[in-house]
Amino acid sequence: MIANSSLISSNFSTLLVFLRNHKLATRISFPNSDKIKNPPKTQFFNNSISGYGVKGRLYVCHSSLNLQNQQDPSMEKDVDGSTEENELGGGSNNGGNGDQWDRTTSFVLFGLWSGLMYYVFFLAPNQIPLTDMYFLKKLLNLKGDDGFQMNEVLVGLWYIMGLWPLVYSMLLLPTARSSKGSIPVWPFLVLSCFGGAYVLIPYFALWKPPPPPVEETELQRLPLNLLESKLTAGITMAAGLGIIFYAGLSSGDVWKEFYQYFRESRFIHAMSIDFSLLSAFAPFWIYNDMTARKWYDKGSWLLPLSVIPFLGPALYLLLRPSIPTVPALSSPTSTEEK
């Protein structure tokens, strides 16, 4: 009996020395009883007691309950994903909350668009249809030099309308894209090169925020690498300034002639309304883009300037910061390799 007691005492002291030398750490956790996934597992570590030549076994039980101290990975993924999408997807007054861009707003915009289309096709002045075709051919360089000098204001308006689709592409991509599964924005932007605001307004009515988050790899590919470039914004700003100065410095007689065309020509009348609509909608999309980039506190002084036709939006595009991005999702093969 005494020998057995000595053996137990020696084994216990040796066990303490083993634990101290290997710095075995223990942790007590309080599990969540709702998430017990695996039964407890037992691992065996053999330890030889050299003093007596007797092999003893140290039983260390690892229960799967202590893993439940952490949050469920699926729930954690959902929470993190929603947080990233809210922070990086679209942080605007409507970008962050799609309910505000409701059916009433869509109905109003569709009503506005329907009224505009009816006016342009049925009520707008159309006293010189042959002259409209002549102007269009001259502006497209389809008619040679016949000695007729085009109105400088009309030429300036024509070229500035060619820059507006680029400005709106830089404003709507990527911060005004619709949610995943909704209507894409790019077909409307392509058609806006021909139809201007008359094509974009239906997208404004169908817009479903928030936009999907922007991945890092997207900024390295077309079209975002071009639209986010400061070089593109600078060229747009410089071209717009040159065109506006060209038209703005025209004499009073040239402006009177343009006003006469506006009253008689459906082509010039519709194009002038198009320019006004694009200028009117730009401040909202600048605000949307600004809040999505988390730049409202520093860039809010640009909002009053955004009401300046074309130059205000062009200045914002030149000064705005880069869009926040999220890391690109790894492919399944790369995840398995890691």
Short mmCIF file of C-alpha atoms in Angstrom, two decimals:
data_model
loop_
_atom_site.label_atom_id
_atom_site.label_comp_id
_atom_site.label_asym_id
_atom_site.label_seq_id
_atom_site.Cartn_x
_atom_site.Cartn_y
_atom_site.Cartn_z
CA MET A 1 0.00 0.00 0.00
CA ILE A 2 2.82 2.39 0.89
CA ALA A 3 4.57 1.47 -2.33
CA ASN A 4 1.44 2.22 -4.32
CA SER A 5 1.06 5.58 -2.58
CA SER A 6 4.67 6.43 -3.36
CA LEU A 7 4.15 5.44 -6.98
CA ILE A 8 1.05 7.64 -7.28
CA SER A 9 2.82 10.54 -5.57
CA SER A 10 5.82 10.18 -7.87
CA ASN A 11 3.61 9.97 -10.94
CA PHE A 12 1.72 13.10 -9.90
CA SER A 13 4.87 15.12 -9.28
CA THR A 14 6.31 13.98 -12.60
CA LEU A 15 3.06 14.99 -14.29
CA LEU A 16 3.39 18.50 -12.81
CA VAL A 17 6.95 18.76 -14.10
CA PHE A 18 5.76 17.64 -17.57
CA LEU A 19 3.02 20.25 -17.64
CA ARG A 20 5.37 23.01 -16.49
CA ASN A 21 8.05 22.12 -19.04
CA HIS A 22 5.64 21.97 -21.96
CA LYS A 23 3.69 25.03 -20.80
CA LEU A 24 0.37 23.35 -21.47
CA ALA A 25 -2.29 26.05 -21.41
CA THR A 26 -5.85 25.35 -20.38
CA ARG A 27 -8.86 27.42 -21.16
CA ILE A 28 -12.33 27.31 -19.77
CA SER A 29 -15.05 28.42 -22.14
CA PHE A 30 -18.77 28.73 -21.75
CA PRO A 31 -20.40 27.19 -24.76
CA ASN A 32 -23.56 28.14 -26.52
CA SER A 33 -25.78 25.15 -26.08
CA ASP A 34 -27.63 25.83 -29.32
CA LYS A 35 -24.57 25.20 -31.48
CA ILE A 36 -23.13 21.84 -30.42
CA LYS A 37 -21.84 20.30 -33.61
CA ASN A 38 -19.35 17.50 -32.76
CA PRO A 39 -19.12 15.14 -29.80
CA PRO A 40 -16.13 15.60 -27.46
CA LYS A 41 -12.92 14.01 -28.68
CA THR A 42 -10.19 12.54 -26.47
CA GLN A 43 -6.52 12.56 -27.36
CA PHE A 44 -3.94 10.43 -25.65
CA PHE A 45 -0.38 11.48 -24.90
CA ASN A 46 2.00 8.84 -23.66
CA ASN A 47 4.52 9.87 -21.07
CA SER A 48 7.23 7.61 -19.76
CA ILE A 49 8.19 7.98 -16.14
CA SER A 50 11.87 7.28 -16.19
CA GLY A 51 12.16 6.96 -12.43
CA TYR A 52 10.07 3.81 -12.27
CA GLY A 53 10.04 2.67 -15.87
CA VAL A 54 6.25 2.69 -15.81
CA LYS A 55 4.34 4.13 -18.73
CA GLY A 56 1.53 6.43 -17.75
CA ARG A 57 -1.13 8.09 -19.90
CA LEU A 58 -2.14 11.70 -19.73
CA TYR A 59 -5.74 12.20 -20.86
CA VAL A 60 -6.47 15.64 -22.29
CA CYS A 61 -10.08 16.13 -23.36
CA HIS A 62 -10.83 18.65 -26.09
CA SER A 63 -14.50 19.40 -26.27
CA SER A 64 -16.02 20.93 -29.38
CA LEU A 65 -18.12 23.10 -27.09
CA ASN A 66 -15.32 25.60 -26.59
CA LEU A 67 -15.39 26.40 -30.32
CA GLN A 68 -18.88 27.75 -29.95
CA ASN A 69 -17.58 30.73 -28.04
CA GLN A 70 -17.04 32.21 -31.47
CA GLN A 71 -19.81 33.34 -33.76
CA ASP A 72 -21.22 30.99 -36.35
CA PRO A 73 -19.14 31.49 -39.54
CA SER A 74 -22.20 31.68 -41.78
CA MET A 75 -23.78 34.34 -39.59
CA GLU A 76 -20.46 36.18 -39.35
CA LYS A 77 -20.13 36.15 -43.12
CA ASP A 78 -23.61 37.52 -43.57
CA VAL A 79 -23.05 40.31 -41.07
CA ASP A 80 -19.67 41.27 -42.51
CA GLY A 81 -20.96 41.09 -46.05
CA SER A 82 -23.90 43.34 -45.31
CA THR A 83 -21.66 45.78 -43.47
CA GLU A 84 -19.20 45.99 -46.34
CA GLU A 85 -21.98 46.38 -48.85
CA ASN A 86 -23.55 49.19 -46.85
CA GLU A 87 -20.25 50.98 -46.32
CA LEU A 88 -18.69 50.46 -49.73
CA GLY A 89 -21.61 49.74 -51.99
CA GLY A 90 -23.49 52.98 -52.00
CA GLY A 91 -23.53 55.43 -49.16
CA SER A 92 -26.02 57.97 -50.35
CA ASN A 93 -29.34 59.19 -49.23
CA ASN A 94 -30.90 56.73 -51.61
CA GLY A 95 -27.89 54.52 -52.17
CA GLY A 96 -27.94 53.30 -48.59
CA ASN A 97 -31.70 52.98 -48.32
CA GLY A 98 -33.57 51.74 -51.36
CA ASP A 99 -36.96 52.33 -49.78
CA GLN A 100 -36.58 56.07 -50.20
CA TRP A 101 -36.31 55.66 -53.96
CA ASP A 102 -39.85 54.31 -54.02
CA ARG A 103 -42.55 53.76 -56.57
CA THR A 104 -43.80 57.31 -56.23
CA THR A 105 -40.46 58.71 -57.41
CA SER A 106 -40.38 56.24 -60.28
CA PHE A 107 -43.93 57.17 -61.25
CA VAL A 108 -43.08 60.89 -61.24
CA LEU A 109 -40.00 60.34 -63.38
CA PHE A 110 -41.87 58.19 -65.86
CA GLY A 111 -44.57 60.85 -66.00
CA LEU A 112 -41.94 63.52 -66.66
CA TRP A 113 -40.35 61.40 -69.37
CA SER A 114 -43.70 60.68 -71.04
CA GLY A 115 -44.59 64.38 -71.04
CA LEU A 116 -41.22 65.32 -72.51
CA MET A 117 -41.48 62.75 -75.29
CA TYR A 118 -44.98 63.89 -76.16
CA TYR A 119 -43.84 67.52 -76.24
CA VAL A 120 -40.79 66.85 -78.39
CA PHE A 121 -42.63 64.79 -80.99
CA PHE A 122 -45.97 66.60 -81.11
CA LEU A 123 -45.74 70.08 -79.60
CA ALA A 124 -42.20 71.33 -80.24
CA PRO A 125 -41.83 73.86 -83.07
CA ASN A 126 -41.07 72.29 -86.42
CA GLN A 127 -41.18 75.15 -88.88
CA ILE A 128 -37.91 74.38 -90.69
CA PRO A 129 -37.56 70.57 -91.02
CA LEU A 130 -35.39 70.86 -94.14
CA THR A 131 -33.09 73.28 -92.35
CA ASP A 132 -32.83 70.83 -89.45
CA MET A 133 -31.56 68.13 -91.80
CA TYR A 134 -29.08 70.58 -93.30
CA PHE A 135 -27.80 71.58 -89.84
CA LEU A 136 -27.45 67.94 -88.82
CA LYS A 137 -25.39 67.09 -91.90
CA LYS A 138 -23.17 70.12 -91.37
CA LEU A 139 -22.56 69.23 -87.72
CA LEU A 140 -21.73 65.65 -88.64
CA ASN A 141 -19.34 66.88 -91.36
CA LEU A 142 -21.40 65.10 -93.98
CA LYS A 143 -21.66 68.25 -96.06
CA GLY A 144 -18.67 69.97 -97.56
CA ASP A 145 -17.76 73.63 -97.36
CA ASP A 146 -20.54 75.46 -99.17
CA GLY A 147 -19.79 78.90 -97.81
CA PHE A 148 -22.44 78.81 -95.09
CA GLN A 149 -21.14 79.69 -91.61
CA MET A 150 -22.77 77.73 -88.82
CA ASN A 151 -23.97 79.55 -85.73
CA GLU A 152 -21.19 79.44 -83.10
CA VAL A 153 -23.61 78.89 -80.20
CA LEU A 154 -25.22 75.98 -82.05
CA VAL A 155 -21.81 74.43 -82.76
CA GLY A 156 -20.78 74.85 -79.12
CA LEU A 157 -24.03 73.25 -77.90
CA TRP A 158 -23.56 70.34 -80.28
CA TYR A 159 -20.05 69.58 -79.04
CA ILE A 160 -20.87 70.04 -75.37
CA MET A 161 -23.71 67.55 -75.80
CA GLY A 162 -21.11 65.08 -77.00
CA LEU A 163 -19.27 65.41 -73.66
CA TRP A 164 -22.30 64.96 -71.40
CA PRO A 165 -22.49 61.15 -71.88
CA LEU A 166 -18.89 60.88 -70.67
CA VAL A 167 -19.68 63.00 -67.60
CA TYR A 168 -22.69 60.88 -66.73
CA SER A 169 -20.75 57.68 -67.28
CA MET A 170 -18.22 58.90 -64.71
CA LEU A 171 -21.03 59.78 -62.29
CA LEU A 172 -23.18 56.67 -62.69
CA LEU A 173 -20.41 54.07 -62.89
CA PRO A 174 -19.97 52.56 -60.41
CA THR A 175 -21.81 54.46 -57.63
CA ALA A 176 -25.21 54.61 -59.34
CA ARG A 177 -25.41 51.04 -60.55
CA SER A 178 -28.54 49.20 -59.54
CA SER A 179 -28.53 46.30 -57.10
CA LYS A 180 -27.51 42.89 -58.32
CA GLY A 181 -30.18 41.37 -60.53
CA SER A 182 -31.65 44.73 -61.45
CA ILE A 183 -31.48 46.65 -64.71
CA PRO A 184 -27.87 47.45 -65.77
CA VAL A 185 -26.86 51.04 -66.40
CA TRP A 186 -24.46 50.60 -69.32
CA PRO A 187 -27.09 50.22 -72.11
CA PHE A 188 -28.63 53.55 -71.09
CA LEU A 189 -25.23 55.22 -71.03
CA VAL A 190 -24.41 53.94 -74.52
CA LEU A 191 -27.76 55.10 -75.91
CA SER A 192 -27.37 58.47 -74.18
CA CYS A 193 -24.72 59.29 -76.78
CA PHE A 194 -27.62 59.59 -79.20
CA GLY A 195 -30.60 60.42 -76.96
CA GLY A 196 -29.11 62.27 -73.98
CA ALA A 197 -31.43 62.79 -71.02
CA TYR A 198 -34.37 61.37 -72.99
CA VAL A 199 -32.68 57.97 -72.65
CA LEU A 200 -31.29 58.39 -69.12
CA ILE A 201 -34.51 59.42 -67.38
CA PRO A 202 -36.06 55.91 -67.71
CA TYR A 203 -33.00 54.50 -65.92
CA PHE A 204 -33.36 57.10 -63.19
CA ALA A 205 -36.90 55.83 -62.68
CA LEU A 206 -35.82 52.17 -62.65
CA TRP A 207 -32.77 52.70 -60.44
CA LYS A 208 -32.65 50.26 -57.51
CA PRO A 209 -29.99 51.19 -54.93
CA PRO A 210 -27.72 50.28 -53.27
CA PRO A 211 -25.11 49.47 -55.91
CA PRO A 212 -22.92 46.39 -55.52
CA PRO A 213 -19.52 47.00 -53.90
CA VAL A 214 -16.57 47.68 -56.18
CA GLU A 215 -13.82 45.08 -56.21
CA GLU A 216 -10.18 46.05 -56.50
CA THR A 217 -9.78 44.21 -59.79
CA GLU A 218 -12.62 46.20 -61.37
CA LEU A 219 -10.63 49.42 -61.11
CA GLN A 220 -7.87 47.83 -63.16
CA ARG A 221 -10.13 47.00 -66.08
CA LEU A 222 -12.20 48.94 -68.58
CA PRO A 223 -14.35 50.95 -68.25
CA LEU A 224 -13.68 51.89 -64.61
CA ASN A 225 -9.96 52.48 -65.01
CA LEU A 226 -10.78 55.02 -67.72
CA LEU A 227 -13.73 56.64 -65.94
CA GLU A 228 -11.89 56.93 -62.61
CA SER A 229 -8.79 58.42 -64.22
CA LYS A 230 -7.88 62.01 -63.36
CA LEU A 231 -6.51 62.35 -66.88
CA THR A 232 -9.96 61.65 -68.32
CA ALA A 233 -11.53 64.16 -65.93
CA GLY A 234 -8.91 66.78 -66.78
CA ILE A 235 -9.37 66.40 -70.54
CA THR A 236 -13.16 66.60 -70.12
CA MET A 237 -12.84 69.76 -68.05
CA ALA A 238 -10.44 71.41 -70.50
CA ALA A 239 -12.58 70.52 -73.53
CA GLY A 240 -15.70 71.83 -71.83
CA LEU A 241 -14.03 75.11 -70.92
CA GLY A 242 -12.84 75.62 -74.48
CA ILE A 243 -16.28 74.93 -75.98
CA ILE A 244 -18.09 77.17 -73.50
CA PHE A 245 -15.66 80.04 -74.09
CA TYR A 246 -16.03 79.57 -77.85
CA ALA A 247 -19.82 79.90 -77.64
CA GLY A 248 -19.94 82.37 -74.77
CA LEU A 249 -17.72 84.93 -76.45
CA SER A 250 -19.97 85.09 -79.48
CA SER A 251 -21.57 88.41 -80.35
CA GLY A 252 -25.11 89.38 -79.46
CA ASP A 253 -26.27 88.86 -83.04
CA VAL A 254 -25.12 85.24 -82.91
CA TRP A 255 -27.16 84.66 -79.74
CA LYS A 256 -30.21 86.28 -81.29
CA GLU A 257 -29.85 84.04 -84.30
CA PHE A 258 -29.63 80.98 -82.03
CA TYR A 259 -32.76 82.07 -80.16
CA GLN A 260 -34.57 82.34 -83.46
CA TYR A 261 -33.48 78.82 -84.34
CA PHE A 262 -34.69 77.65 -80.92
CA ARG A 263 -38.15 79.01 -81.68
CA GLU A 264 -38.38 77.44 -85.15
CA SER A 265 -36.28 74.28 -85.20
CA ARG A 266 -37.41 71.05 -83.49
CA PHE A 267 -33.86 69.71 -83.63
CA ILE A 268 -32.32 72.71 -81.84
CA HIS A 269 -35.31 73.05 -79.50
CA ALA A 270 -35.06 69.42 -78.33
CA MET A 271 -31.27 69.60 -77.99
CA SER A 272 -31.51 72.74 -75.83
CA ILE A 273 -34.06 71.06 -73.53
CA ASP A 274 -31.77 68.02 -73.36
CA PHE A 275 -28.87 70.20 -72.21
CA SER A 276 -31.07 71.78 -69.52
CA LEU A 277 -32.25 68.37 -68.25
CA LEU A 278 -28.72 66.98 -68.01
CA SER A 279 -27.64 70.08 -66.09
CA ALA A 280 -30.64 69.82 -63.75
CA PHE A 281 -30.13 66.15 -62.83
CA ALA A 282 -26.33 66.41 -62.38
CA PRO A 283 -26.34 67.83 -58.79
CA PHE A 284 -28.29 64.86 -57.45
CA TRP A 285 -25.93 62.32 -58.98
CA ILE A 286 -22.95 64.31 -57.76
CA TYR A 287 -24.37 64.12 -54.24
CA ASN A 288 -24.98 60.40 -54.64
CA ASP A 289 -21.42 59.82 -55.86
CA MET A 290 -19.97 62.06 -53.16
CA THR A 291 -21.65 60.22 -50.30
CA ALA A 292 -20.74 56.82 -51.77
CA ARG A 293 -17.09 57.89 -51.67
CA LYS A 294 -17.43 59.07 -48.05
CA TRP A 295 -16.39 62.57 -49.15
CA TYR A 296 -19.44 64.61 -48.21
CA ASP A 297 -17.82 66.30 -45.20
CA LYS A 298 -14.88 67.57 -47.24
CA GLY A 299 -16.52 67.98 -50.64
CA SER A 300 -19.90 69.47 -49.77
CA TRP A 301 -18.68 72.90 -50.90
CA LEU A 302 -18.81 71.56 -54.47
CA LEU A 303 -22.57 70.95 -54.33
CA PRO A 304 -23.54 74.62 -54.89
CA LEU A 305 -21.07 74.74 -57.79
CA SER A 306 -22.60 71.63 -59.34
CA VAL A 307 -25.57 73.70 -60.54
CA ILE A 308 -23.26 75.45 -63.03
CA PRO A 309 -24.03 73.71 -66.33
CA PHE A 310 -21.34 71.21 -67.27
CA LEU A 311 -18.44 73.03 -65.56
CA GLY A 312 -19.72 72.26 -62.05
CA PRO A 313 -19.94 68.48 -62.62
CA ALA A 314 -16.63 68.50 -64.54
CA LEU A 315 -14.90 70.23 -61.62
CA TYR A 316 -16.27 67.69 -59.17
CA LEU A 317 -15.02 64.80 -61.32
CA LEU A 318 -11.57 66.36 -61.35
CA LEU A 319 -11.37 66.75 -57.56
CA ARG A 320 -13.23 63.72 -56.21
CA PRO A 321 -11.30 60.94 -54.39
CA SER A 322 -11.05 57.32 -55.47
CA ILE A 323 -13.95 54.97 -54.90
CA PRO A 324 -13.63 52.65 -51.85
CA THR A 325 -13.10 49.03 -52.87
CA VAL A 326 -13.37 45.57 -51.35
CA PRO A 327 -10.86 42.74 -51.92
CA ALA A 328 -11.58 40.53 -54.92
CA LEU A 329 -13.30 37.26 -54.07
CA SER A 330 -10.95 34.28 -54.26
CA SER A 331 -11.78 31.46 -56.63
CA PRO A 332 -12.57 28.01 -55.11
CA THR A 333 -9.33 26.52 -56.47
CA SER A 334 -7.15 29.21 -54.94
CA THR A 335 -8.97 28.84 -51.63
CA GLU A 336 -8.33 25.09 -51.58
CA GLU A 337 -4.65 25.59 -52.37
CA LYS A 338 -4.30 27.92 -49.40
#
